[in-house]
C-alpha cells in the first residue's frame, strides 16, 4: 500500500480570539461628586419609594405623579439620580444622610474626671476629632475659648459644659443632629444658647450652664455639620 497516496488529515479551524475595541476605555469616575455617582442599592430605592408613598398618602402627590416617580426610582442607577425625585418632599433622605437610627454609648462613668479649659489673657481651642468628657469646665478671663463638637466622639448621651466668661468669650459649636440646651445668666454681658432637639431620641444631649460678666457665652449649631456613624466611631475609639 502506498502511504504517500493517503489523504492528509483535515485541519481543524482555529478558534478566533475576540479583539477588544481599540477605542473603548473605562469611564472616568466622577470625582466632583463621588457620593452622587455611587451605584444605588435596593435599600436606597426602597427608601425613596417609602418617601413617595408617604407623600401620596398625605396628598402631596396625586396617583399619576406618584406612578411616574416610582418608575423613575426603579430606573435610577446612581444615588445622584435618586435625589431629585424627592427633593421637593419632606423627609427626603438618601445615602448621603448617614445618621444612624440608634446610638450606642460607652459605660456610664459619672465620676470620670472633668475636662478643664482655661484662657486668661489668651485663647484656647478644642476642635477636631476628640472624645468629649462627661463634664467640661471652661473659664475665660480676658480671653477666648472655642469648643467645636462637630467632629467629636460622644461616649455618653449627656454632656455638660460649665462656661464662665469674665471680660472674655466662650463659644460652643455643635452639629445639627444633636440636642442642645442651656441655662445661665449674663451680667452686663451675653449668655445665649440656641435650643435644639435632635430627631433621634437617642442623640447626644449637650447642656450649657454658667454665666458671663461683661463677657459672652454662646452655643449654637454649626450649619451643615452632622455627627455620623456614632456607634462605629465609638467602637473604634474604645478599641473594640
XYZ file of N, CA and C in Angstrom:
720
model
N 0.851 -1.200 0.000
C 0.000 0.000 0.000
C 0.872 1.230 0.000
N 0.562 2.167 -0.877
C 1.376 3.376 -0.987
C 0.896 4.410 0.020
N 1.738 4.649 1.034
C 1.335 5.596 2.088
C 1.261 7.023 1.587
N 2.020 7.352 0.524
C 2.030 8.725 0.051
C 0.700 9.138 -0.544
N -0.134 8.125 -0.932
C -1.403 8.462 -1.545
C -2.536 8.595 -0.542
N -2.233 8.382 0.742
C -3.283 8.523 1.753
C -3.675 9.991 1.895
N -4.970 10.260 2.043
C -5.387 11.682 2.165
C -4.879 12.279 3.475
N -4.465 13.510 3.357
C -3.979 14.208 4.552
C -5.148 14.476 5.504
N -4.892 14.391 6.832
C -5.974 14.676 7.799
C -6.454 16.117 7.660
N -7.755 16.226 7.804
C -8.364 17.560 7.631
C -7.976 18.472 8.792
N -7.549 19.664 8.493
C -7.139 20.622 9.527
C -8.369 21.227 10.189
N -8.321 21.223 11.532
C -9.423 21.811 12.290
C -9.274 23.326 12.325
N -10.362 24.036 12.122
C -10.249 25.520 12.169
C -9.879 25.989 13.568
N -8.978 26.949 13.639
C -8.540 27.510 14.917
C -9.565 28.536 15.418
N -9.912 28.454 16.726
C -10.871 29.446 17.253
C -10.289 30.846 17.196
N -11.121 31.759 16.843
C -10.678 33.150 16.745
C -10.769 33.834 18.110
N -9.728 34.564 18.447
C -9.714 35.308 19.709
C -10.458 36.632 19.551
N -11.319 36.943 20.504
C -12.018 38.228 20.400
C -11.042 39.387 20.511
N -11.274 40.361 19.704
C -10.409 41.546 19.694
C -11.123 42.668 20.408
N -10.460 43.212 21.426
C -11.065 44.307 22.185
C -11.119 45.562 21.335
N -12.198 46.291 21.366
C -12.280 47.526 20.584
C -11.181 48.485 20.989
N -10.539 49.043 20.001
C -9.402 49.920 20.279
C -9.824 51.233 20.877
N -11.050 51.636 20.613
C -11.458 52.974 21.041
C -12.210 52.967 22.364
N -12.438 51.757 22.955
C -13.220 51.692 24.191
C -12.307 51.846 25.390
N -12.623 52.705 26.294
C -11.847 52.908 27.514
C -12.798 53.025 28.675
N -12.368 52.586 29.859
C -13.261 52.667 31.022
C -13.606 54.097 31.358
N -14.833 54.277 31.790
C -15.284 55.629 32.120
C -14.543 56.141 33.336
N -14.221 57.405 33.313
C -13.553 58.027 34.449
C -14.534 58.236 35.586
N -14.104 58.001 36.831
C -15.012 58.235 37.949
C -15.338 59.706 38.089
N -16.550 59.983 38.567
C -16.980 61.374 38.760
C -16.397 61.892 40.055
N -15.192 62.484 39.965
C -14.508 62.933 41.172
C -15.181 64.133 41.801
N -15.902 64.914 41.021
C -16.514 66.123 41.578
C -17.627 65.784 42.556
N -18.248 64.623 42.365
C -19.360 64.254 43.245
C -19.321 62.749 43.498
N -18.340 62.269 44.300
C -18.193 60.828 44.472
C -19.395 60.187 45.131
N -20.111 60.902 46.009
C -21.284 60.317 46.661
C -22.417 60.167 45.666
N -22.671 61.203 44.868
C -23.762 61.139 43.922
C -23.544 60.126 42.824
N -22.279 59.778 42.507
C -22.003 58.824 41.443
C -21.996 57.386 41.936
N -22.214 57.159 43.226
C -22.285 55.800 43.750
C -23.473 55.056 43.149
N -23.286 53.769 42.889
C -24.385 52.951 42.394
C -25.446 52.816 43.483
N -26.693 52.996 43.113
C -27.795 52.911 44.074
C -28.069 51.453 44.415
N -28.331 51.198 45.692
C -28.668 49.857 46.146
C -30.188 49.691 46.185
N -30.632 48.450 46.387
C -32.069 48.213 46.532
C -32.617 48.947 47.755
N -31.801 49.012 48.814
C -32.241 49.723 50.022
C -32.418 51.210 49.742
N -31.536 51.792 48.925
C -31.670 53.202 48.563
C -32.984 53.436 47.814
N -33.289 52.567 46.863
C -34.515 52.730 46.073
C -35.757 52.537 46.948
N -35.705 51.541 47.833
C -36.863 51.298 48.702
C -37.115 52.476 49.639
N -36.045 53.096 50.106
C -36.200 54.250 50.995
C -36.871 55.418 50.273
N -36.465 55.659 49.036
C -37.082 56.732 48.258
C -38.540 56.393 47.953
N -38.801 55.117 47.673
C -40.182 54.699 47.401
C -41.069 54.903 48.626
N -40.522 54.697 49.817
C -41.290 54.931 51.047
C -41.648 56.404 51.191
N -40.712 57.288 50.868
C -40.990 58.727 50.939
C -42.112 59.092 49.972
N -42.058 58.530 48.767
C -43.105 58.807 47.779
C -44.455 58.262 48.246
N -44.452 57.099 48.891
C -45.698 56.543 49.408
C -46.319 57.428 50.462
N -45.468 57.979 51.362
C -45.976 58.900 52.382
C -46.538 60.165 51.744
N -45.857 60.654 50.708
C -46.321 61.866 50.032
C -47.665 61.635 49.353
N -47.866 60.441 48.797
C -49.149 60.112 48.180
C -50.248 60.063 49.241
N -49.968 59.458 50.373
C -50.964 59.346 51.443
C -51.330 60.704 52.024
N -50.366 61.638 52.028
C -50.622 62.965 52.586
C -51.231 63.920 51.567
N -51.375 63.492 50.328
C -51.949 64.352 49.300
C -50.955 65.291 48.648
N -49.662 65.100 48.906
C -48.650 65.957 48.271
C -48.432 65.569 46.811
N -48.707 64.311 46.487
C -48.619 63.828 45.113
C -49.939 63.173 44.743
N -50.343 63.343 43.477
C -51.509 62.581 43.035
C -51.039 61.231 42.501
N -51.982 60.370 42.140
C -51.647 58.998 41.743
C -50.746 58.964 40.519
N -50.998 59.868 39.560
C -50.193 59.873 38.343
C -48.753 60.292 38.624
N -48.597 61.364 39.440
C -47.251 61.809 39.792
C -46.511 60.722 40.555
N -47.224 60.070 41.473
C -46.594 59.008 42.244
C -46.128 57.882 41.339
N -46.951 57.492 40.385
C -46.585 56.414 39.468
C -45.369 56.781 38.633
N -45.334 58.020 38.133
C -44.199 58.453 37.318
C -42.905 58.450 38.120
N -42.995 58.918 39.359
C -41.779 58.983 40.175
C -41.308 57.600 40.602
N -42.246 56.708 40.885
C -41.866 55.338 41.240
C -41.128 54.680 40.081
N -41.624 54.907 38.871
C -40.932 54.364 37.696
C -39.504 54.897 37.616
N -39.348 56.199 37.897
C -38.019 56.805 37.843
C -37.107 56.239 38.925
N -37.686 55.931 40.087
C -36.886 55.369 41.182
C -36.243 54.059 40.773
N -37.023 53.174 40.200
C -36.502 51.846 39.879
C -35.745 51.807 38.551
N -35.730 52.942 37.847
C -34.839 53.062 36.693
C -33.496 53.670 37.086
N -33.448 54.343 38.234
C -32.234 55.048 38.647
C -31.098 54.059 38.905
N -29.913 54.437 38.492
C -28.742 53.583 38.677
C -27.780 54.142 39.718
N -27.847 55.444 39.999
C -26.930 56.043 40.968
C -27.707 56.825 42.026
N -27.033 57.095 43.132
C -27.631 57.890 44.199
C -27.969 59.291 43.705
N -27.114 59.830 42.828
C -27.362 61.169 42.298
C -28.644 61.258 41.498
N -29.064 60.160 40.869
C -30.313 60.150 40.122
C -31.528 60.054 41.045
N -31.343 59.507 42.244
C -32.462 59.364 43.177
C -32.807 60.680 43.866
N -31.811 61.484 44.154
C -32.025 62.701 44.944
C -33.076 63.645 44.367
N -33.023 63.969 43.068
C -34.002 64.936 42.544
C -35.447 64.446 42.623
N -35.643 63.146 42.711
C -37.008 62.600 42.692
C -37.793 63.022 43.931
N -37.121 63.198 45.067
C -37.814 63.549 46.314
C -37.324 64.874 46.888
N -36.609 65.636 46.078
C -36.014 66.875 46.590
C -37.063 67.852 47.106
N -38.270 67.829 46.515
C -39.318 68.768 46.913
C -40.262 68.189 47.959
N -39.884 67.072 48.572
C -40.751 66.418 49.553
C -40.093 66.392 50.929
N -40.885 66.469 51.993
C -40.314 66.401 53.338
C -39.777 65.004 53.632
N -38.762 64.950 54.474
C -38.211 63.663 54.862
C -37.310 63.048 53.820
N -36.881 63.856 52.807
C -36.030 63.304 51.757
C -34.709 62.868 52.351
N -34.367 61.593 52.133
C -33.105 61.050 52.624
C -32.551 60.095 51.590
N -31.240 60.170 51.351
C -30.545 59.203 50.523
C -29.326 58.745 51.288
N -28.442 58.032 50.627
C -27.276 57.519 51.321
C -26.317 58.623 51.736
N -26.531 59.849 51.298
C -25.697 60.929 51.801
C -25.953 61.171 53.278
N -27.194 60.937 53.711
C -27.521 61.109 55.118
C -27.210 59.825 55.834
N -26.164 59.859 56.666
C -25.694 58.635 57.290
C -25.926 58.637 58.782
N -26.882 59.421 59.254
C -27.190 59.428 60.666
C -27.799 58.092 61.058
N -27.236 57.388 62.026
C -27.766 56.084 62.378
C -29.089 56.185 63.092
N -29.895 55.122 62.994
C -31.194 55.108 63.653
C -31.069 54.966 65.153
N -29.995 54.354 65.633
C -29.807 54.162 67.064
C -28.365 54.448 67.419
N -28.139 54.879 68.639
C -26.812 55.262 69.095
C -26.453 54.395 70.289
N -25.238 53.871 70.287
C -24.757 53.094 71.412
C -23.638 53.860 72.085
N -23.724 54.000 73.393
C -22.729 54.744 74.146
C -21.902 53.804 75.001
N -20.810 54.334 75.514
C -19.941 53.553 76.378
C -20.528 53.400 77.766
N -19.793 52.733 78.673
C -20.286 52.529 80.027
C -20.443 53.840 80.773
N -21.461 53.903 81.612
C -21.736 55.106 82.384
C -20.605 55.362 83.378
N -20.053 56.559 83.364
C -18.929 56.902 84.238
C -19.159 58.289 84.806
N -20.118 58.378 85.722
C -20.498 59.674 86.277
C -19.382 60.312 87.081
N -18.427 59.513 87.564
C -17.359 60.037 88.407
C -16.086 60.327 87.618
N -16.169 60.252 86.295
C -14.984 60.499 85.487
C -14.475 61.924 85.639
N -13.195 62.159 85.371
C -12.628 63.493 85.527
C -13.189 64.477 84.511
N -13.293 65.734 84.939
C -13.779 66.779 84.041
C -12.638 67.274 83.164
N -12.997 67.790 82.024
C -12.036 68.403 81.111
C -12.039 69.898 81.384
N -10.886 70.467 81.716
C -10.795 71.880 82.086
C -10.108 72.685 80.987
N -10.795 73.731 80.532
C -10.246 74.638 79.531
C -10.177 76.031 80.140
N -8.984 76.630 80.143
C -8.778 77.924 80.786
C -8.093 78.866 79.798
N -8.605 80.093 79.722
C -7.979 81.122 78.885
C -7.927 82.421 79.679
N -6.734 82.815 80.120
C -6.535 84.063 80.862
C -5.585 84.931 80.044
N -6.124 86.009 79.514
C -5.370 86.868 78.596
C -4.766 86.019 77.460
N -5.547 85.044 77.025
C -5.062 84.148 75.970
C -6.262 83.513 75.280
N -6.011 82.544 74.423
C -7.098 81.834 73.745
C -6.838 80.331 73.811
N -7.924 79.574 73.885
C -7.860 78.114 73.920
C -8.897 77.562 72.951
N -8.485 76.587 72.166
C -9.385 75.989 71.175
C -9.366 74.478 71.320
N -10.539 73.897 71.287
C -10.649 72.438 71.277
C -11.547 72.078 70.096
N -11.007 71.406 69.093
C -11.781 71.037 67.924
C -11.155 69.830 67.250
N -11.787 69.350 66.188
C -11.316 68.163 65.513
C -11.958 66.912 66.103
N -11.314 65.772 65.890
C -11.854 64.507 66.393
C -11.275 64.236 67.775
N -12.104 64.334 68.771
C -11.680 64.089 70.143
C -12.852 63.530 70.932
N -12.556 62.806 71.993
C -13.596 62.191 72.810
C -14.046 63.196 73.866
N -15.335 63.513 73.841
C -15.884 64.532 74.740
C -16.041 63.949 76.140
N -15.563 64.677 77.144
C -15.747 64.263 78.527
C -17.194 64.488 78.949
N -17.576 63.770 79.981
C -18.933 63.953 80.500
C -19.138 65.383 80.996
N -18.095 65.962 81.603
C -18.184 67.333 82.096
C -16.977 68.116 81.597
N -17.239 69.334 81.143
C -16.171 70.240 80.717
C -16.371 71.577 81.403
N -15.296 72.082 82.024
C -15.317 73.394 82.667
C -14.508 74.360 81.818
N -15.166 75.423 81.366
C -14.499 76.422 80.525
C -14.491 77.761 81.259
N -13.297 78.324 81.478
C -13.175 79.588 82.205
C -12.338 80.547 81.374
N -12.960 81.680 81.008
C -12.273 82.689 80.203
C -12.232 84.005 80.967
N -11.037 84.529 81.211
C -10.830 85.825 81.864
C -9.979 86.672 80.927
N -10.603 87.680 80.328
C -9.919 88.477 79.304
C -9.303 87.549 78.243
N -10.024 86.478 77.951
C -9.524 85.524 76.976
C -10.659 84.939 76.154
N -10.318 83.991 75.296
C -11.302 83.398 74.383
C -11.161 81.884 74.377
N -12.301 81.191 74.486
C -12.328 79.734 74.423
C -13.288 79.318 73.314
N -12.822 78.460 72.444
C -13.659 77.918 71.372
C -13.744 76.406 71.535
N -14.965 75.887 71.636
C -15.194 74.446 71.756
C -16.031 74.012 70.566
N -15.442 73.210 69.694
C -16.117 72.746 68.480
C -16.372 71.244 68.614
N -17.653 70.875 68.713
C -18.035 69.479 68.913
C -18.487 68.796 67.621
N -18.324 69.454 66.494
C -18.907 68.941 65.257
C -18.219 67.687 64.731
N -16.993 67.400 65.153
C -16.306 66.186 64.714
C -15.927 65.296 65.888
N -16.440 65.604 67.052
C -16.033 64.878 68.251
C -16.801 63.581 68.415
N -16.347 62.729 69.326
C -16.963 61.443 69.623
C -17.606 61.530 70.999
N -18.905 61.247 71.055
C -19.633 61.274 72.319
C -19.696 59.855 72.890
N -19.011 59.637 74.007
C -19.032 58.321 74.654
C -20.184 58.196 75.635
N -20.940 59.260 75.827
C -22.096 59.250 76.716
C -23.185 60.112 76.096
N -24.417 59.881 76.535
C -25.523 60.634 75.949
C -25.552 62.070 76.455
N -25.311 62.302 77.753
C -25.406 63.641 78.341
C -24.025 64.220 78.557
N -23.800 65.378 77.989
C -22.546 66.115 78.164
C -22.870 67.496 78.729
N -22.185 67.883 79.799
C -22.430 69.177 80.438
C -21.195 70.052 80.313
N -21.407 71.259 79.856
C -20.323 72.241 79.752
C -20.657 73.402 80.677
N -19.816 73.640 81.679
C -19.959 74.763 82.600
C -19.063 75.887 82.112
N -19.682 76.952 81.631
C -18.935 78.040 80.999
C -19.006 79.304 81.848
N -17.838 79.875 82.120
C -17.743 81.142 82.851
C -16.905 82.109 82.031
N -17.457 83.272 81.771
C -16.749 84.274 80.978
C -16.760 85.605 81.712
N -15.583 86.111 82.026
C -15.435 87.417 82.691
C -14.555 88.275 81.783
N -15.152 89.278 81.188
C -14.455 90.100 80.201
C -13.811 89.195 79.132
N -14.503 88.105 78.825
C -13.964 87.170 77.849
C -15.065 86.592 76.971
N -14.747 85.475 76.312
C -15.676 84.892 75.353
C -15.552 83.371 75.368
N -16.704 82.692 75.458
C -16.741 81.237 75.344
C -17.741 80.892 74.248
N -17.277 80.227 73.205
C -18.139 79.843 72.089
C -18.154 78.328 71.949
N -19.367 77.774 71.830
C -19.537 76.335 71.655
C -20.290 76.112 70.353
N -19.762 75.218 69.508
C -20.418 74.870 68.262
C -20.725 73.373 68.272
N -21.956 73.028 67.908
C -22.388 71.638 67.929
C -22.938 71.261 66.559
N -22.974 69.961 66.228
C -23.615 69.528 64.977
C -25.124 69.666 65.061
N -25.771 69.656 63.904
C -27.205 69.937 63.845
C -28.083 68.759 64.261
N -27.516 67.570 64.387
C -28.359 66.412 64.699
C -28.221 65.937 66.139
N -27.946 66.863 67.071
C -27.954 66.532 68.491
C -28.933 67.462 69.190
N -29.138 67.253 70.502
C -29.977 68.152 71.294
C -29.078 69.113 72.063
N -29.455 70.382 72.080
C -28.672 71.413 72.758
C -29.589 72.202 73.677
N -29.204 72.330 74.923
C -29.981 73.067 75.910
C -29.041 73.909 76.756
N -29.603 74.901 77.432
C -28.747 75.752 78.251
C -29.498 76.486 79.334
N -28.744 76.867 80.360
C -29.290 77.630 81.473
C -28.170 78.479 82.043
N -28.353 79.793 82.003
C -27.305 80.673 82.522
C -27.761 82.109 82.582
N -26.818 82.968 82.950
C -27.124 84.387 83.169
C -26.027 85.250 82.576
N -26.426 86.366 82.009
C -25.482 87.370 81.554
C -25.595 88.614 82.410
N -24.503 89.021 83.033
C -24.459 90.215 83.883
C -23.634 91.256 83.139
N -24.301 92.249 82.607
C -23.649 93.205 81.713
C -22.901 92.448 80.612
N -23.491 91.335 80.232
C -22.884 90.518 79.195
C -23.952 89.707 78.480
N -23.540 88.678 77.767
C -24.458 87.899 76.943
C -24.316 86.416 77.263
N -25.453 85.761 77.480
C -25.490 84.307 77.618
C -26.565 83.808 76.673
N -26.180 83.166 75.591
C -27.134 82.763 74.549
C -26.886 81.327 74.131
N -27.906 80.495 74.271
C -27.851 79.100 73.831
C -29.036 78.854 72.907
N -28.760 78.466 71.670
C -29.809 78.165 70.699
C -30.295 76.736 70.954
N -31.540 76.592 71.374
C -32.071 75.275 71.738
C -32.282 74.411 70.501
N -31.836 73.152 70.596
C -32.038 72.164 69.548
C -32.663 70.915 70.154
N -33.466 70.233 69.373
C -33.985 68.927 69.771
C -33.679 67.944 68.649
N -32.823 66.981 68.915
C -32.443 66.013 67.908
C -33.616 65.137 67.478
N -33.655 64.788 66.196
C -34.716 63.919 65.681
C -34.606 62.527 66.295
N -33.379 62.041 66.424
C -33.158 60.731 67.032
C -33.291 60.864 68.547
N -34.207 60.123 69.188
C -34.367 60.234 70.637
C -33.135 59.806 71.412
N -32.228 59.065 70.783
C -31.006 58.636 71.448
C -29.800 59.512 71.104
N -30.040 60.620 70.432
C -28.942 61.506 70.050
C -28.296 62.132 71.292
N -27.021 62.501 71.206
C -26.358 63.146 72.337
C -27.080 64.421 72.759
N -26.997 64.715 74.049
C -27.574 65.938 74.609
C -26.436 66.753 75.218
N -26.302 67.995 74.795
C -25.290 68.899 75.339
C -26.002 70.002 76.105
N -25.628 70.173 77.364
C -26.228 71.194 78.231
C -25.156 72.214 78.590
N -25.444 73.481 78.342
C -24.515 74.562 78.655
C -25.035 75.297 79.891
N -24.249 75.330 80.947
C -24.580 76.078 82.161
C -23.504 77.130 82.407
N -23.869 78.196 83.135
C -22.844 79.166 83.506
C -23.342 80.586 83.487
N -22.383 81.515 83.370
C -22.730 82.929 83.375
C -21.597 83.723 82.735
N -21.934 84.933 82.365
C -20.934 85.838 81.808
C -21.048 87.184 82.496
N -19.904 87.792 82.787
C -19.839 89.116 83.396
C -19.019 89.992 82.459
N -19.682 90.985 81.863
C -19.024 91.819 80.851
C -18.346 90.933 79.794
N -18.994 89.815 79.500
C -18.422 88.889 78.531
C -19.503 88.229 77.696
N -19.153 87.104 77.098
C -20.071 86.437 76.192
C -19.940 84.918 76.319
N -21.084 84.265 76.453
C -21.157 82.803 76.364
C -22.198 82.487 75.299
N -21.799 81.735 74.299
C -22.692 81.472 73.163
C -22.552 80.025 72.711
N -23.688 79.367 72.462
C -23.693 77.998 71.946
C -24.749 77.893 70.860
N -24.372 77.372 69.733
C -25.290 77.262 68.610
C -24.823 76.164 67.665
N -25.736 75.649 66.803
C -25.331 74.631 65.825
C -24.489 75.235 64.710
N -23.634 74.422 64.156
C -22.816 74.825 63.022
C -23.471 74.292 61.761
N -23.900 75.177 60.903
C -24.696 74.803 59.737
C -23.964 73.776 58.871
N -24.710 72.730 58.515
C -24.166 71.722 57.614
C -23.306 70.667 58.268
N -23.131 70.742 59.592
C -22.308 69.755 60.282
C -23.188 68.721 60.973
N -22.868 67.459 60.735
C -23.642 66.355 61.297
C -22.692 65.328 61.875
N -23.041 64.806 63.027
C -22.290 63.674 63.558
C -22.786 62.429 62.850
N -21.856 61.644 62.287
C -22.239 60.436 61.566
C -21.568 59.221 62.173
N -22.215 58.083 62.025
C -21.685 56.801 62.479
C -21.187 56.882 63.908
N -22.047 57.326 64.809
C -21.656 57.475 66.204
C -21.187 56.153 66.800
N -21.923 55.097 66.503
C -21.588 53.809 67.086
C -20.243 53.313 66.555
N -20.011 53.449 65.261
C -18.769 52.983 64.687
C -17.570 53.751 65.227
N -17.702 55.060 65.350
C -16.603 55.858 65.865
C -16.316 55.514 67.333
N -17.375 55.288 68.091
C -17.188 54.954 69.498
C -16.434 53.638 69.637
N -16.846 52.616 68.870
C -16.184 51.326 68.971
C -14.717 51.428 68.575
N -14.417 52.201 67.539
C -13.040 52.369 67.110
C -12.240 53.086 68.179
N -12.848 54.112 68.799
C -12.159 54.887 69.827
C -11.880 54.035 71.067
N -12.811 53.119 71.401
C -12.646 52.286 72.583
C -11.807 51.042 72.302
N -11.434 50.852 71.035
C -10.563 49.742 70.702
C -11.251 48.417 70.525
N -12.608 48.414 70.274
C -13.356 47.165 70.086
C -13.346 46.779 68.622
